[in-house]
mmCIF file of C-alpha atoms in Angstrom:
data_model
loop_
_atom_site.group_PDB
_atom_site.id
_atom_site.type_symbol
_atom_site.label_atom_id
_atom_site.label_comp_id
_atom_site.label_asym_id
_atom_site.label_seq_id
_atom_site.Cartn_x
_atom_site.Cartn_y
_atom_site.Cartn_z
ATOM 1 C CA MET A 102 7.963 -3.909 -8.467
ATOM 2 C CA ALA A 103 5.282 -1.848 -10.037
ATOM 3 C CA SER A 104 2.923 1.230 -9.669
ATOM 4 C CA LEU A 105 -0.834 0.587 -9.396
ATOM 5 C CA ASN A 106 -0.961 2.551 -12.495
ATOM 6 C CA ASN A 107 1.621 0.547 -14.411
ATOM 7 C CA VAL A 108 -0.328 -2.622 -13.431
ATOM 8 C CA LYS A 109 -3.805 -1.219 -14.892
ATOM 9 C CA VAL A 110 -2.038 -0.462 -17.790
ATOM 10 C CA VAL A 111 -0.690 -3.688 -18.629
ATOM 11 C CA VAL A 112 -3.965 -5.661 -17.398
ATOM 12 C CA LYS A 113 -6.270 -2.981 -19.862
ATOM 13 C CA LYS A 114 -3.603 -3.900 -22.861
ATOM 14 C CA ILE A 115 -4.421 -7.796 -21.864
ATOM 15 C CA SER A 116 -7.849 -7.241 -21.503
ATOM 16 C CA THR A 117 -8.310 -5.681 -25.019
ATOM 17 C CA ILE A 118 -6.749 -8.497 -26.727
ATOM 18 C CA GLU A 119 -9.442 -9.990 -29.223
ATOM 19 C CA ASN A 120 -11.055 -13.543 -28.585
ATOM 20 C CA LEU A 121 -8.625 -13.603 -25.305
ATOM 21 C CA GLY A 122 -10.065 -10.875 -22.845
ATOM 22 C CA GLU A 123 -13.134 -12.747 -22.030
ATOM 23 C CA HIS A 124 -11.024 -15.725 -21.401
ATOM 24 C CA LEU A 125 -9.189 -14.036 -18.700
ATOM 25 C CA CYS A 126 -9.520 -13.685 -14.601
ATOM 26 C CA PHE A 127 -7.476 -11.637 -13.090
ATOM 27 C CA PHE A 128 -6.659 -11.741 -9.600
ATOM 28 C CA GLY A 129 -4.672 -10.767 -6.590
ATOM 29 C CA GLY A 130 -3.781 -7.576 -4.801
ATOM 30 C CA SER A 131 -4.139 -4.869 -7.321
ATOM 31 C CA VAL A 132 -7.604 -6.143 -8.914
ATOM 32 C CA PRO A 133 -9.547 -4.490 -6.103
ATOM 33 C CA TYR A 134 -8.148 -1.149 -6.591
ATOM 34 C CA ILE A 135 -8.614 -1.628 -10.014
ATOM 35 C CA TYR A 136 -12.074 -3.023 -9.699
ATOM 36 C CA TYR A 137 -13.191 0.130 -7.365
ATOM 37 C CA ASN A 138 -11.229 2.755 -9.166
ATOM 38 C CA LYS A 139 -9.101 3.320 -6.009
ATOM 39 C CA GLU A 140 -5.467 4.092 -5.661
ATOM 40 C CA SER A 141 -3.709 1.663 -3.556
ATOM 41 C CA ASN A 142 -0.812 4.168 -2.238
ATOM 42 C CA ARG A 143 1.267 1.012 -2.981
ATOM 43 C CA GLU A 144 3.633 -1.083 -5.208
ATOM 44 C CA HIS A 145 2.500 -4.465 -6.679
ATOM 45 C CA SER A 146 4.960 -7.371 -7.512
ATOM 46 C CA ASP A 147 2.898 -8.687 -10.305
ATOM 47 C CA VAL A 148 -0.193 -9.363 -12.617
ATOM 48 C CA ASP A 149 -1.863 -12.368 -11.793
ATOM 49 C CA ILE A 150 -4.328 -14.147 -14.118
ATOM 50 C CA LEU A 151 -6.290 -17.281 -14.546
ATOM 51 C CA VAL A 152 -7.012 -18.334 -18.432
ATOM 52 C CA ASP A 153 -9.396 -20.796 -19.692
ATOM 53 C CA LYS A 154 -7.221 -23.939 -20.230
ATOM 54 C CA GLU A 155 -8.177 -23.911 -24.038
ATOM 55 C CA TYR A 156 -6.740 -20.520 -24.395
ATOM 56 C CA MET A 157 -3.315 -20.687 -23.045
ATOM 57 C CA ASP A 158 -2.352 -21.876 -26.651
ATOM 58 C CA VAL A 159 -3.155 -18.208 -27.555
ATOM 59 C CA VAL A 160 -1.446 -16.541 -24.838
ATOM 60 C CA ARG A 161 1.873 -18.802 -25.804
ATOM 61 C CA GLN A 162 1.342 -17.732 -29.543
ATOM 62 C CA LEU A 163 1.156 -14.181 -28.819
ATOM 63 C CA ALA A 164 4.260 -13.694 -26.707
ATOM 64 C CA LYS A 165 5.961 -15.280 -28.981
ATOM 65 C CA GLN A 166 4.586 -13.129 -31.575
ATOM 66 C CA SER A 167 5.575 -10.219 -29.500
ATOM 67 C CA ASN A 168 8.785 -11.433 -28.820
ATOM 68 C CA LEU A 169 8.058 -11.594 -24.944
ATOM 69 C CA TYR A 170 8.418 -15.179 -24.506
ATOM 70 C CA ARG A 171 10.914 -16.718 -22.716
ATOM 71 C CA PRO A 172 11.551 -20.591 -22.892
ATOM 72 C CA ASN A 173 12.453 -20.869 -19.037
ATOM 73 C CA LEU A 174 9.405 -19.331 -18.124
ATOM 74 C CA ASP A 175 7.022 -21.653 -19.876
ATOM 75 C CA SER A 176 6.064 -25.056 -17.511
ATOM 76 C CA LEU A 177 5.538 -26.657 -20.655
ATOM 77 C CA ASN A 178 9.607 -26.300 -21.340
ATOM 78 C CA LEU A 179 10.337 -27.863 -17.704
ATOM 79 C CA ASP A 180 9.000 -31.766 -18.601
ATOM 80 C CA LEU A 181 6.199 -31.615 -15.511
ATOM 81 C CA ARG A 182 3.842 -33.861 -17.687
ATOM 82 C CA ASP A 183 0.917 -31.014 -17.708
ATOM 83 C CA ASP A 184 0.960 -26.836 -18.300
ATOM 84 C CA TYR A 185 1.234 -25.403 -14.947
ATOM 85 C CA GLY A 186 1.322 -21.584 -16.902
ATOM 86 C CA LEU A 187 3.658 -19.575 -18.350
ATOM 87 C CA LYS A 188 5.150 -15.857 -17.376
ATOM 88 C CA LEU A 189 5.807 -12.692 -19.102
ATOM 89 C CA PHE A 190 7.138 -9.570 -18.605
ATOM 90 C CA ILE A 191 4.985 -7.297 -20.280
ATOM 91 C CA ASP A 192 6.330 -3.263 -20.055
ATOM 92 C CA GLY A 193 8.387 -4.416 -17.328
ATOM 93 C CA VAL A 194 5.310 -5.986 -15.385
ATOM 94 C CA TYR A 195 6.118 -9.497 -13.990
ATOM 95 C CA VAL A 196 2.558 -11.275 -15.585
ATOM 96 C CA GLU A 197 2.052 -14.629 -14.589
ATOM 97 C CA PHE A 198 -0.831 -16.779 -16.935
ATOM 98 C CA GLU A 199 -2.027 -19.702 -15.099
ATOM 99 C CA PRO A 200 -4.431 -22.261 -16.923
ATOM 100 C CA MET A 201 -7.889 -22.596 -14.979
ATOM 101 C CA TYR A 202 -10.954 -24.371 -15.398
ATOM 102 C CA VAL A 203 -14.248 -25.658 -14.009
ATOM 103 C CA GLU A 204 -15.417 -29.236 -13.203
ATOM 104 C CA ASP A 205 -18.053 -30.852 -11.113
ATOM 105 C CA GLY A 206 -18.641 -27.702 -8.676
ATOM 106 C CA MET A 207 -14.818 -27.133 -8.368
ATOM 107 C CA LEU A 208 -12.674 -24.155 -10.290
ATOM 108 C CA ILE A 209 -9.115 -25.513 -10.700
ATOM 109 C CA ARG A 210 -6.324 -23.956 -11.239
ATOM 110 C CA LYS A 211 -2.917 -24.843 -11.827
ATOM 111 C CA SER A 212 0.370 -23.067 -11.366
ATOM 112 C CA PHE A 213 4.496 -23.140 -10.760
ATOM 113 C CA SER A 214 6.994 -21.396 -9.052
ATOM 114 C CA PRO A 215 10.493 -21.178 -11.147
ATOM 115 C CA ASP A 216 12.183 -20.088 -7.884
ATOM 116 C CA LYS A 217 11.606 -22.703 -5.923
ATOM 117 C CA SER A 218 11.239 -25.374 -8.367
ATOM 118 C CA LEU A 219 7.674 -26.146 -7.427
ATOM 119 C CA ALA A 220 4.168 -26.434 -8.989
ATOM 120 C CA GLY A 221 1.025 -27.344 -7.928
ATOM 121 C CA VAL A 222 -3.054 -27.882 -8.174
ATOM 122 C CA GLU A 223 -5.431 -25.835 -6.253
ATOM 123 C CA MET A 224 -9.110 -26.774 -6.044
ATOM 124 C CA ILE A 225 -11.854 -24.319 -4.844
ATOM 125 C CA PRO A 226 -15.594 -25.660 -4.582
ATOM 126 C CA PHE A 227 -18.170 -23.053 -4.705
ATOM 127 C CA GLU A 228 -22.132 -22.926 -4.899
ATOM 128 C CA GLU A 229 -22.159 -20.099 -7.878
ATOM 129 C CA LEU A 230 -19.300 -19.606 -9.738
ATOM 130 C CA THR A 231 -20.239 -15.446 -9.921
ATOM 131 C CA ASP A 232 -19.178 -15.475 -6.455
ATOM 132 C CA LEU A 233 -15.432 -16.359 -7.354
ATOM 133 C CA ILE A 234 -15.162 -14.766 -10.903
ATOM 134 C CA VAL A 235 -17.279 -11.127 -11.138
ATOM 135 C CA GLU A 236 -17.218 -8.700 -14.362
ATOM 136 C CA LEU A 237 -14.177 -6.312 -14.157
ATOM 137 C CA ASN A 238 -14.346 -3.081 -16.376
ATOM 138 C CA ILE A 239 -11.366 -1.216 -16.738
ATOM 139 C CA ASP A 240 -12.463 2.587 -18.550
ATOM 140 C CA GLY A 241 -15.013 0.630 -20.523
ATOM 141 C CA VAL A 242 -12.742 -2.467 -21.436
ATOM 142 C CA LYS A 243 -14.076 -5.323 -20.010
ATOM 143 C CA SER A 244 -12.658 -8.696 -18.779
ATOM 144 C CA TYR A 245 -13.275 -10.487 -15.627
ATOM 145 C CA CYS A 246 -11.763 -10.722 -12.202
ATOM 146 C CA GLN A 247 -11.732 -12.676 -8.677
ATOM 147 C CA SER A 248 -14.526 -10.952 -6.801
ATOM 148 C CA PRO A 249 -13.565 -8.808 -3.936
ATOM 149 C CA GLU A 250 -14.820 -10.909 -1.315
ATOM 150 C CA LEU A 251 -12.932 -14.044 -2.369
ATOM 151 C CA ILE A 252 -9.533 -11.974 -2.723
ATOM 152 C CA LYS A 253 -10.645 -10.865 0.964
ATOM 153 C CA ALA A 254 -11.024 -14.642 2.203
ATOM 154 C CA GLU A 255 -7.623 -15.600 0.228
ATOM 155 C CA LYS A 256 -5.661 -12.726 2.298
ATOM 156 C CA GLU A 257 -7.141 -13.458 5.535
ATOM 157 C CA GLN A 258 -5.101 -17.047 4.943
ATOM 158 C CA TYR A 259 -1.720 -15.013 4.979
ATOM 159 C CA LYS A 260 -2.212 -11.560 6.914
ATOM 160 C CA ARG A 261 1.257 -10.210 5.551
ATOM 161 C CA GLU A 262 1.678 -6.850 5.965
ATOM 162 C CA LYS A 263 0.310 -6.097 2.281
ATOM 163 C CA ASP A 264 -2.198 -8.618 2.778
ATOM 164 C CA LEU A 265 -3.760 -6.246 5.630
ATOM 165 C CA LEU A 266 -3.668 -3.190 3.864
ATOM 166 C CA ASP A 267 -5.787 -4.540 0.842
ATOM 167 C CA ILE A 268 -8.111 -6.322 3.785
ATOM 168 C CA ASN A 269 -8.688 -3.195 5.393
ATOM 169 C CA PHE A 270 -9.543 -1.488 1.684
ATOM 170 C CA ILE A 271 -11.757 -4.047 0.810
ATOM 171 C CA ASP A 272 -13.546 -3.746 3.905
ATOM 172 C CA SER A 273 -14.099 0.043 3.277
ATOM 173 C CA GLN A 274 -15.909 -0.771 0.414
ATOM 174 C CA ASP A 275 -19.265 -2.069 -0.323
ATOM 175 C CA ILE A 276 -18.689 -5.512 -0.370
ATOM 176 C CA ASP A 277 -21.306 -8.753 -0.461
ATOM 177 C CA VAL A 278 -21.496 -9.904 3.065
ATOM 178 C CA ASP A 279 -23.665 -13.074 2.292
ATOM 179 C CA LYS A 280 -21.037 -13.839 -0.852
ATOM 180 C CA TYR A 281 -17.964 -12.922 1.263
ATOM 181 C CA HIS A 282 -19.213 -15.790 4.103
ATOM 182 C CA ARG A 283 -20.017 -18.306 1.015
ATOM 183 C CA VAL A 284 -16.299 -17.611 -0.334
ATOM 184 C CA LYS A 285 -14.885 -18.066 2.996
ATOM 185 C CA LYS A 286 -16.407 -21.293 3.176
ATOM 186 C CA SER A 287 -15.170 -22.338 -0.171
ATOM 187 C CA ILE A 288 -11.593 -21.284 0.559
ATOM 188 C CA GLU A 289 -11.913 -23.116 3.969
ATOM 189 C CA SER A 290 -13.046 -26.299 2.007
ATOM 190 C CA SER A 291 -10.272 -26.014 -0.909
ATOM 191 C CA THR A 292 -7.493 -28.230 -1.437
ATOM 192 C CA ALA A 293 -4.015 -27.669 -2.756
ATOM 193 C CA THR A 294 -1.528 -30.123 -3.765
ATOM 194 C CA ILE A 295 2.138 -29.007 -4.271
ATOM 195 C CA ASN A 296 4.898 -31.202 -6.073
ATOM 196 C CA THR A 297 8.424 -30.348 -6.640
ATOM 197 C CA TYR A 298 10.012 -30.664 -10.410
ATOM 198 C CA GLU A 299 11.325 -33.883 -9.600
ATOM 199 C CA GLU A 300 8.216 -35.409 -8.210
ATOM 200 C CA LEU A 301 6.171 -34.512 -11.345
ATOM 201 C CA LYS A 302 8.631 -35.375 -13.712
ATOM 202 C CA ASN A 303 8.901 -39.205 -12.375
ATOM 203 C CA ARG A 304 5.223 -39.578 -12.605
ATOM 204 C CA LYS A 305 4.560 -42.459 -14.533
ATOM 205 C CA THR A 306 1.175 -40.962 -15.619
ATOM 206 C CA LEU A 307 -0.785 -37.333 -15.202
#
């Protein structure tokens, strides 16, 4: 677990990496607080990052150069027949890099869970990509993040205690109600396919 300040330091550090920050999209429970520059008053378990799939190799190279790379936390070493991302510890904070791309009006992201030996693909339809992804500015450092409206809609699916706290916080801010209704429809229309490692290893084709 990490404080919001620790998370913010890591997000800012990653965002400043030359030729990488503009190809990242941060998401998860810490993002609304960073986006609105407010304190969360709770701890956060990790930093979640969508990465333009063409830049996953850059992330891996930087991880190896920085001695942060752990082979057992890289999906490419699990014989899953595709790239489902990479996990790192940066300044003690657990950071998850997930490949994403946009195709035919869909935002497609891939991820894996080492603890559960599962990997999956989520497909989120959208009317405008700016409904899902917005610019993130941290002390003058620019990158991108999921919109607060999208994070609210996603968290409403789970409604864990921390999700309810985050939903209440987002509701207290100046969100775009029309955008929220659009992305809520997107989330309700999204699809997810989750497989065990063994199922993926046994596939004959991708």
